Amino acid sequence: MTDIEFGLDTFGGVTRDANGEPVAHPQVIRDLIDDAVVADETGLDFFGVGEHHRPDFAVSSPEMVLAAIASRTERLRLGSTVTVLSSDDPVRVFERFSTLDAVSNGRAEIVAGRGSFIESFPLFGYDVNDYEVLFEEKLQLLAELLTEQPVTWQGTTRAALKDQRVYPTTAGGLKAWVGVGGSPESVVRTAKYGFGLFLAIIGGPAQRFARYIDLFERAQDEFGIAHRPVAVHSPGLVAESDEQAREIVHDGWLAMRTRMGQERGWPPPSPGDFEREIETGALYVGGPETVARKVVRTLQTLKVDRFDFKFDQPVPHGDQLRSITLYGEKVVPMVKDMLG
């Protein structure tokens, strides 16, 4: 367990200024680059940037942001969390990330997924009714492209390929994962095509995902595939004390949870939901020791190779940057000591 990696993820969520107003997208993106520099300086292992196409998230092209980060960091591995593969082209995805891999001197990773929002489907001319077949076929093709050998492939969602190689090549291959929200079918598919499993734990207790990790291991055995790594990601914020962290996060969390509920048909948050998610759910909010102990409980429950902290909350950027510093300088060392 002392070999577990620790990373940070962001969806490019729009932060708030001192008056509580949304920060403009260009500044949010520039702030993300500064966030990654601090993450690199504190010794963290991974920095992930997600793709969205909606006003409350600033990043629609993670690779561009990651390339800028690569120029200002030295050791952080850099990946997407996630690349919405269903509405993208696997050939272009490989080309962009193999280019990022060259720019970053071998630090690039792909986290492919279907995405938790569907805005990209009409934006790029895809029918959301083809949700399943688009992802299945494109994931299969991406898996073949990652071998960096001539590919012959035919499907229904793009033009066929015959003995086609894709460039640029990489020096050591691209590490690739599939982001999974919690369906058994997605876990089995991830195993089938030989990707790492990246579990998004954004609500409820972490232990309910243990069965998915077990399923992933069994599916790899049945497919005769060498075991790939498992990562988990959960949202949170670290402050100087538990009370300060809750005060910083509460209003933004409530507003976002209410908005997401209205979009997806969820019931509105009930009194006590925020506290329950902190105490027993997927929200890692508190002072360094409180967050560290919760991370340890998760890592003792789930067999994972990486724990990622989704740090972007609708809060002032200064609070977000302080959270990153505390996570890297205090939380992670505490976790390593407790596990050791």
Short mmCIF file of C-alpha atoms in Angstrom, two decimals:
data_model
loop_
_atom_site.label_atom_id
_atom_site.label_comp_id
_atom_site.label_asym_id
_atom_site.label_seq_id
_atom_site.Cartn_x
_atom_site.Cartn_y
_atom_site.Cartn_z
CA MET A 1 0.00 0.00 0.00
CA THR A 2 3.00 2.31 0.35
CA ASP A 3 3.29 2.26 -3.47
CA ILE A 4 -0.09 3.95 -3.96
CA GLU A 5 0.04 7.10 -6.10
CA PHE A 6 -1.75 10.33 -5.23
CA GLY A 7 -3.12 12.74 -7.76
CA LEU A 8 -5.40 15.69 -8.37
CA ASP A 9 -8.29 15.98 -10.80
CA THR A 10 -10.17 18.98 -12.07
CA PHE A 11 -13.08 19.36 -14.46
CA GLY A 12 -12.14 23.01 -14.93
CA GLY A 13 -15.01 24.06 -12.71
CA VAL A 14 -15.60 27.81 -12.67
CA THR A 15 -14.37 29.36 -9.41
CA ARG A 16 -15.77 32.44 -7.64
CA ASP A 17 -14.25 35.86 -7.07
CA ALA A 18 -14.26 37.77 -3.77
CA ASN A 19 -17.82 38.94 -4.44
CA GLY A 20 -19.08 35.44 -5.16
CA GLU A 21 -19.31 36.06 -8.91
CA PRO A 22 -18.13 33.48 -11.49
CA VAL A 23 -14.56 33.95 -12.69
CA ALA A 24 -14.18 34.28 -16.48
CA HIS A 25 -13.18 31.12 -18.35
CA PRO A 26 -9.76 32.40 -19.54
CA GLN A 27 -8.69 33.18 -15.97
CA VAL A 28 -9.95 29.81 -14.71
CA ILE A 29 -7.77 28.07 -17.29
CA ARG A 30 -4.71 30.14 -16.37
CA ASP A 31 -5.36 29.39 -12.70
CA LEU A 32 -5.44 25.66 -13.48
CA ILE A 33 -1.94 25.85 -14.86
CA ASP A 34 -0.76 27.51 -11.64
CA ASP A 35 -2.56 24.78 -9.67
CA ALA A 36 -0.59 22.10 -11.50
CA VAL A 37 2.71 23.87 -10.82
CA VAL A 38 1.95 23.78 -7.08
CA ALA A 39 0.96 20.10 -7.36
CA ASP A 40 4.30 19.34 -9.01
CA GLU A 41 6.21 21.26 -6.34
CA THR A 42 4.48 19.36 -3.52
CA GLY A 43 5.49 15.99 -5.01
CA LEU A 44 2.12 14.68 -6.19
CA ASP A 45 2.06 12.01 -8.88
CA PHE A 46 -0.73 12.93 -11.30
CA PHE A 47 -2.75 15.89 -12.54
CA GLY A 48 -5.93 15.26 -14.53
CA VAL A 49 -8.03 17.74 -16.49
CA GLY A 50 -11.54 16.88 -17.69
CA GLU A 51 -13.44 17.76 -20.86
CA HIS A 52 -16.78 19.57 -20.77
CA HIS A 53 -18.80 21.75 -23.10
CA ARG A 54 -20.98 23.80 -20.77
CA PRO A 55 -20.78 27.19 -19.04
CA ASP A 56 -19.95 25.99 -15.51
CA PHE A 57 -16.75 24.26 -16.69
CA ALA A 58 -13.97 26.14 -18.48
CA VAL A 59 -12.03 23.33 -20.18
CA SER A 60 -13.20 21.86 -23.48
CA SER A 61 -9.73 20.88 -24.73
CA PRO A 62 -7.79 19.16 -21.94
CA GLU A 63 -4.76 18.39 -24.11
CA MET A 64 -4.12 22.09 -24.75
CA VAL A 65 -4.18 22.85 -21.03
CA LEU A 66 -2.04 19.80 -20.26
CA ALA A 67 0.54 20.83 -22.86
CA ALA A 68 0.85 24.22 -21.15
CA ILE A 69 1.20 22.45 -17.81
CA ALA A 70 3.88 20.16 -19.25
CA SER A 71 6.01 23.18 -20.10
CA ARG A 72 5.98 24.34 -16.47
CA THR A 73 6.28 21.05 -14.58
CA GLU A 74 8.89 18.32 -14.33
CA ARG A 75 7.50 15.12 -12.85
CA LEU A 76 3.68 15.16 -12.75
CA ARG A 77 1.99 12.61 -14.96
CA LEU A 78 -0.65 14.41 -17.02
CA GLY A 79 -3.97 13.05 -18.21
CA SER A 80 -7.55 13.73 -19.14
CA THR A 81 -10.37 13.09 -16.68
CA VAL A 82 -12.11 12.39 -18.96
CA THR A 83 -11.80 12.51 -22.76
CA VAL A 84 -15.35 12.03 -24.04
CA LEU A 85 -14.49 9.30 -26.52
CA SER A 86 -18.06 8.76 -27.75
CA SER A 87 -18.13 12.18 -29.45
CA ASP A 88 -14.48 12.22 -30.50
CA ASP A 89 -12.40 10.29 -33.02
CA PRO A 90 -10.06 7.64 -31.59
CA VAL A 91 -7.38 8.37 -34.20
CA ARG A 92 -7.33 12.05 -33.29
CA VAL A 93 -7.38 11.19 -29.58
CA PHE A 94 -4.30 9.00 -30.00
CA GLU A 95 -2.53 11.65 -32.09
CA ARG A 96 -3.20 14.42 -29.58
CA PHE A 97 -2.06 12.39 -26.60
CA SER A 98 1.00 10.93 -28.32
CA THR A 99 1.95 14.54 -29.12
CA LEU A 100 1.37 15.49 -25.47
CA ASP A 101 3.52 12.52 -24.50
CA ALA A 102 6.38 13.89 -26.60
CA VAL A 103 5.97 17.42 -25.22
CA SER A 104 5.91 16.14 -21.62
CA ASN A 105 8.75 13.63 -22.11
CA GLY A 106 6.61 10.53 -21.59
CA ARG A 107 4.19 11.78 -18.92
CA ALA A 108 0.87 11.62 -20.81
CA GLU A 109 -2.10 9.41 -19.94
CA ILE A 110 -5.57 9.02 -21.45
CA VAL A 111 -8.69 8.57 -19.33
CA ALA A 112 -11.43 7.80 -21.84
CA GLY A 113 -15.09 7.81 -20.94
CA ARG A 114 -18.61 8.41 -22.09
CA GLY A 115 -18.86 11.56 -20.00
CA SER A 116 -21.43 12.44 -17.38
CA PHE A 117 -22.98 15.13 -19.63
CA ILE A 118 -24.25 14.80 -23.18
CA GLU A 119 -23.71 18.33 -24.57
CA SER A 120 -20.91 17.10 -26.82
CA PHE A 121 -23.21 14.79 -28.80
CA PRO A 122 -25.29 17.45 -30.60
CA LEU A 123 -22.31 19.82 -30.62
CA PHE A 124 -20.27 17.42 -32.77
CA GLY A 125 -23.13 15.91 -34.73
CA TYR A 126 -23.72 12.62 -32.87
CA ASP A 127 -27.04 11.05 -31.98
CA VAL A 128 -27.34 10.38 -28.25
CA ASN A 129 -29.45 7.34 -29.16
CA ASP A 130 -26.19 5.79 -30.38
CA TYR A 131 -24.65 6.28 -26.91
CA GLU A 132 -23.70 2.61 -26.41
CA VAL A 133 -22.50 1.67 -29.89
CA LEU A 134 -20.42 4.83 -30.22
CA PHE A 135 -18.47 4.10 -27.07
CA GLU A 136 -18.12 0.36 -27.66
CA GLU A 137 -16.73 0.73 -31.19
CA LYS A 138 -14.50 3.70 -30.43
CA LEU A 139 -13.03 2.09 -27.34
CA GLN A 140 -12.23 -1.03 -29.34
CA LEU A 141 -10.47 1.05 -31.99
CA LEU A 142 -8.55 3.09 -29.41
CA ALA A 143 -7.33 -0.13 -27.79
CA GLU A 144 -5.93 -1.26 -31.14
CA LEU A 145 -4.32 2.10 -31.87
CA LEU A 146 -2.54 2.01 -28.51
CA THR A 147 -0.53 -1.00 -29.70
CA GLU A 148 1.15 1.39 -32.20
CA GLN A 149 1.02 -1.34 -34.84
CA PRO A 150 -0.75 -1.30 -38.21
CA VAL A 151 -4.50 -1.37 -37.54
CA THR A 152 -7.23 -2.95 -39.62
CA TRP A 153 -10.64 -2.08 -38.24
CA GLN A 154 -14.21 -1.75 -39.45
CA GLY A 155 -17.33 -0.52 -37.64
CA THR A 156 -20.42 1.59 -38.11
CA THR A 157 -19.36 4.86 -36.46
CA ARG A 158 -16.40 5.99 -38.61
CA ALA A 159 -14.47 5.08 -41.76
CA ALA A 160 -12.73 1.71 -41.81
CA LEU A 161 -8.94 1.39 -41.49
CA LYS A 162 -6.71 -1.04 -43.38
CA ASP A 163 -3.14 -1.63 -42.24
CA GLN A 164 -3.08 1.95 -40.98
CA ARG A 165 -0.40 3.32 -38.68
CA VAL A 166 -0.94 6.48 -36.68
CA TYR A 167 1.66 9.10 -35.77
CA PRO A 168 3.52 10.38 -33.87
CA THR A 169 4.72 7.23 -32.19
CA THR A 170 5.66 7.30 -28.51
CA ALA A 171 8.87 6.34 -26.77
CA GLY A 172 7.25 3.99 -24.26
CA GLY A 173 3.57 3.68 -25.08
CA LEU A 174 0.59 5.54 -23.65
CA LYS A 175 -0.95 4.60 -20.32
CA ALA A 176 -4.73 4.49 -20.75
CA TRP A 177 -7.72 4.13 -18.46
CA VAL A 178 -11.48 4.07 -18.79
CA GLY A 179 -13.50 6.28 -16.46
CA VAL A 180 -16.40 4.31 -14.96
CA GLY A 181 -19.25 5.63 -12.87
CA GLY A 182 -20.38 2.30 -11.47
CA SER A 183 -22.04 -0.05 -13.98
CA PRO A 184 -20.91 -3.71 -14.10
CA GLU A 185 -21.08 -3.70 -17.91
CA SER A 186 -18.62 -0.80 -18.07
CA VAL A 187 -16.23 -2.57 -15.71
CA VAL A 188 -16.25 -5.75 -17.81
CA ARG A 189 -15.77 -3.78 -21.03
CA THR A 190 -12.78 -1.97 -19.51
CA ALA A 191 -11.21 -5.33 -18.66
CA LYS A 192 -12.02 -6.77 -22.09
CA TYR A 193 -10.07 -4.09 -23.96
CA GLY A 194 -7.14 -4.00 -21.54
CA PHE A 195 -7.53 -0.54 -20.00
CA GLY A 196 -6.93 0.54 -16.42
CA LEU A 197 -10.08 1.08 -14.34
CA PHE A 198 -10.71 4.66 -13.16
CA LEU A 199 -13.66 4.71 -10.75
CA ALA A 200 -15.48 7.99 -10.14
CA ILE A 201 -16.79 7.85 -6.57
CA ILE A 202 -18.82 11.04 -6.29
CA GLY A 203 -21.56 9.98 -3.87
CA GLY A 204 -22.19 7.44 -1.16
CA PRO A 205 -19.72 5.24 0.74
CA ALA A 206 -16.57 4.06 -1.00
CA GLN A 207 -17.00 0.44 0.09
CA ARG A 208 -19.86 -0.08 -2.34
CA PHE A 209 -17.28 0.03 -5.15
CA ALA A 210 -15.30 -2.94 -3.79
CA ARG A 211 -17.44 -5.34 -5.79
CA TYR A 212 -16.57 -3.51 -9.02
CA ILE A 213 -12.86 -3.90 -8.36
CA ASP A 214 -13.40 -7.58 -7.64
CA LEU A 215 -15.40 -7.90 -10.88
CA PHE A 216 -12.62 -6.13 -12.79
CA GLU A 217 -10.04 -8.61 -11.50
CA ARG A 218 -12.23 -11.62 -12.32
CA ALA A 219 -13.05 -10.30 -15.78
CA GLN A 220 -9.36 -9.81 -16.59
CA ASP A 221 -8.70 -13.40 -15.53
CA GLU A 222 -11.52 -14.66 -17.74
CA PHE A 223 -10.27 -12.66 -20.73
CA GLY A 224 -6.69 -13.80 -20.08
CA ILE A 225 -5.46 -10.22 -19.70
CA ALA A 226 -2.68 -9.13 -17.35
CA HIS A 227 -4.11 -7.12 -14.48
CA ARG A 228 -4.29 -3.40 -15.12
CA PRO A 229 -4.20 -0.70 -12.40
CA VAL A 230 -7.23 0.70 -10.58
CA ALA A 231 -7.69 4.34 -9.58
CA VAL A 232 -10.45 6.12 -7.68
CA HIS A 233 -11.40 9.77 -7.65
CA SER A 234 -13.57 11.72 -5.20
CA PRO A 235 -14.30 15.41 -4.61
CA GLY A 236 -13.22 17.48 -1.64
CA LEU A 237 -11.41 20.44 -0.15
CA VAL A 238 -8.78 20.76 2.57
CA ALA A 239 -8.59 23.81 4.85
CA GLU A 240 -6.89 24.64 8.13
CA SER A 241 -9.77 23.14 10.15
CA ASP A 242 -12.89 21.05 9.68
CA GLU A 243 -15.15 24.00 10.40
CA GLN A 244 -13.38 26.27 7.94
CA ALA A 245 -13.48 23.64 5.18
CA ARG A 246 -17.21 23.04 5.61
CA GLU A 247 -17.94 26.74 5.62
CA ILE A 248 -15.97 27.27 2.39
CA VAL A 249 -17.58 24.37 0.53
CA HIS A 250 -21.19 24.27 1.73
CA ASP A 251 -22.91 26.94 -0.35
CA GLY A 252 -21.21 26.00 -3.60
CA TRP A 253 -21.84 22.29 -3.04
CA LEU A 254 -25.52 22.93 -2.33
CA ALA A 255 -25.94 25.10 -5.43
CA MET A 256 -24.20 22.61 -7.70
CA ARG A 257 -26.06 19.62 -6.24
CA THR A 258 -29.37 21.43 -6.70
CA ARG A 259 -28.55 22.38 -10.29
CA MET A 260 -27.42 18.86 -11.22
CA GLY A 261 -30.55 17.45 -9.62
CA GLN A 262 -32.78 19.71 -11.68
CA GLU A 263 -30.98 18.66 -14.88
CA ARG A 264 -31.07 14.95 -14.13
CA GLY A 265 -34.34 14.54 -12.27
CA TRP A 266 -32.81 13.90 -8.84
CA PRO A 267 -34.67 14.97 -5.71
CA PRO A 268 -33.39 18.19 -4.13
CA PRO A 269 -30.79 17.87 -1.37
CA SER A 270 -32.27 17.02 2.02
CA PRO A 271 -31.18 18.60 5.31
CA GLY A 272 -28.11 16.72 6.48
CA ASP A 273 -27.04 15.43 3.03
CA PHE A 274 -23.93 17.62 3.03
CA GLU A 275 -22.82 16.41 6.46
CA ARG A 276 -23.58 12.77 5.60
CA GLU A 277 -21.48 12.93 2.46
CA ILE A 278 -18.58 14.25 4.56
CA GLU A 279 -19.00 11.79 7.41
CA THR A 280 -19.76 8.57 5.50
CA GLY A 281 -19.96 9.45 1.81
CA ALA A 282 -17.68 10.57 -1.00
CA LEU A 283 -16.99 14.16 0.05
CA TYR A 284 -13.48 14.63 1.49
CA VAL A 285 -13.87 17.96 3.26
CA GLY A 286 -12.04 18.99 6.42
CA GLY A 287 -8.71 19.78 8.01
CA PRO A 288 -5.63 17.79 6.92
CA GLU A 289 -5.92 15.06 9.56
CA THR A 290 -9.66 14.55 8.99
CA VAL A 291 -9.19 14.21 5.23
CA ALA A 292 -6.12 11.99 5.66
CA ARG A 293 -7.98 9.57 7.94
CA LYS A 294 -10.86 9.34 5.47
CA VAL A 295 -8.46 8.66 2.58
CA VAL A 296 -6.84 5.92 4.65
CA ARG A 297 -10.22 4.30 5.32
CA THR A 298 -10.90 4.29 1.60
CA LEU A 299 -7.52 2.80 0.73
CA GLN A 300 -7.92 0.12 3.38
CA THR A 301 -11.31 -0.76 1.89
CA LEU A 302 -10.51 -0.67 -1.82
CA LYS A 303 -7.58 -2.31 -3.62
CA VAL A 304 -6.39 0.61 -5.72
CA ASP A 305 -3.14 1.88 -7.19
CA ARG A 306 -3.99 5.58 -7.23
CA PHE A 307 -6.19 7.93 -5.22
CA ASP A 308 -7.16 11.16 -6.98
CA PHE A 309 -8.59 14.16 -5.16
CA LYS A 310 -11.04 16.18 -7.28
CA PHE A 311 -10.12 19.58 -5.97
CA ASP A 312 -12.18 22.00 -8.04
CA GLN A 313 -15.09 23.43 -6.10
CA PRO A 314 -17.14 26.58 -6.84
CA VAL A 315 -15.07 28.57 -4.33
CA PRO A 316 -12.48 31.37 -4.58
CA HIS A 317 -9.30 30.24 -6.30
CA GLY A 318 -7.21 31.14 -3.26
CA ASP A 319 -9.11 28.57 -1.18
CA GLN A 320 -8.67 26.03 -3.95
CA LEU A 321 -4.93 26.67 -4.21
CA ARG A 322 -4.53 26.42 -0.43
CA SER A 323 -6.39 23.10 -0.54
CA ILE A 324 -3.94 21.75 -3.12
CA THR A 325 -0.99 22.82 -0.98
CA LEU A 326 -2.40 21.21 2.17
CA TYR A 327 -3.27 18.04 0.29
CA GLY A 328 0.24 17.66 -1.11
CA GLU A 329 2.23 18.85 1.89
CA LYS A 330 0.16 17.49 4.78
CA VAL A 331 -2.59 15.06 3.78
CA VAL A 332 -0.55 12.76 1.55
CA PRO A 333 2.41 12.45 3.98
CA MET A 334 -0.06 11.68 6.80
CA VAL A 335 -1.75 9.02 4.68
CA LYS A 336 1.58 7.41 3.82
CA ASP A 337 2.61 7.37 7.48
CA MET A 338 -0.70 5.81 8.55
CA LEU A 339 -0.54 3.16 5.83
CA GLY A 340 3.13 2.49 6.47
#
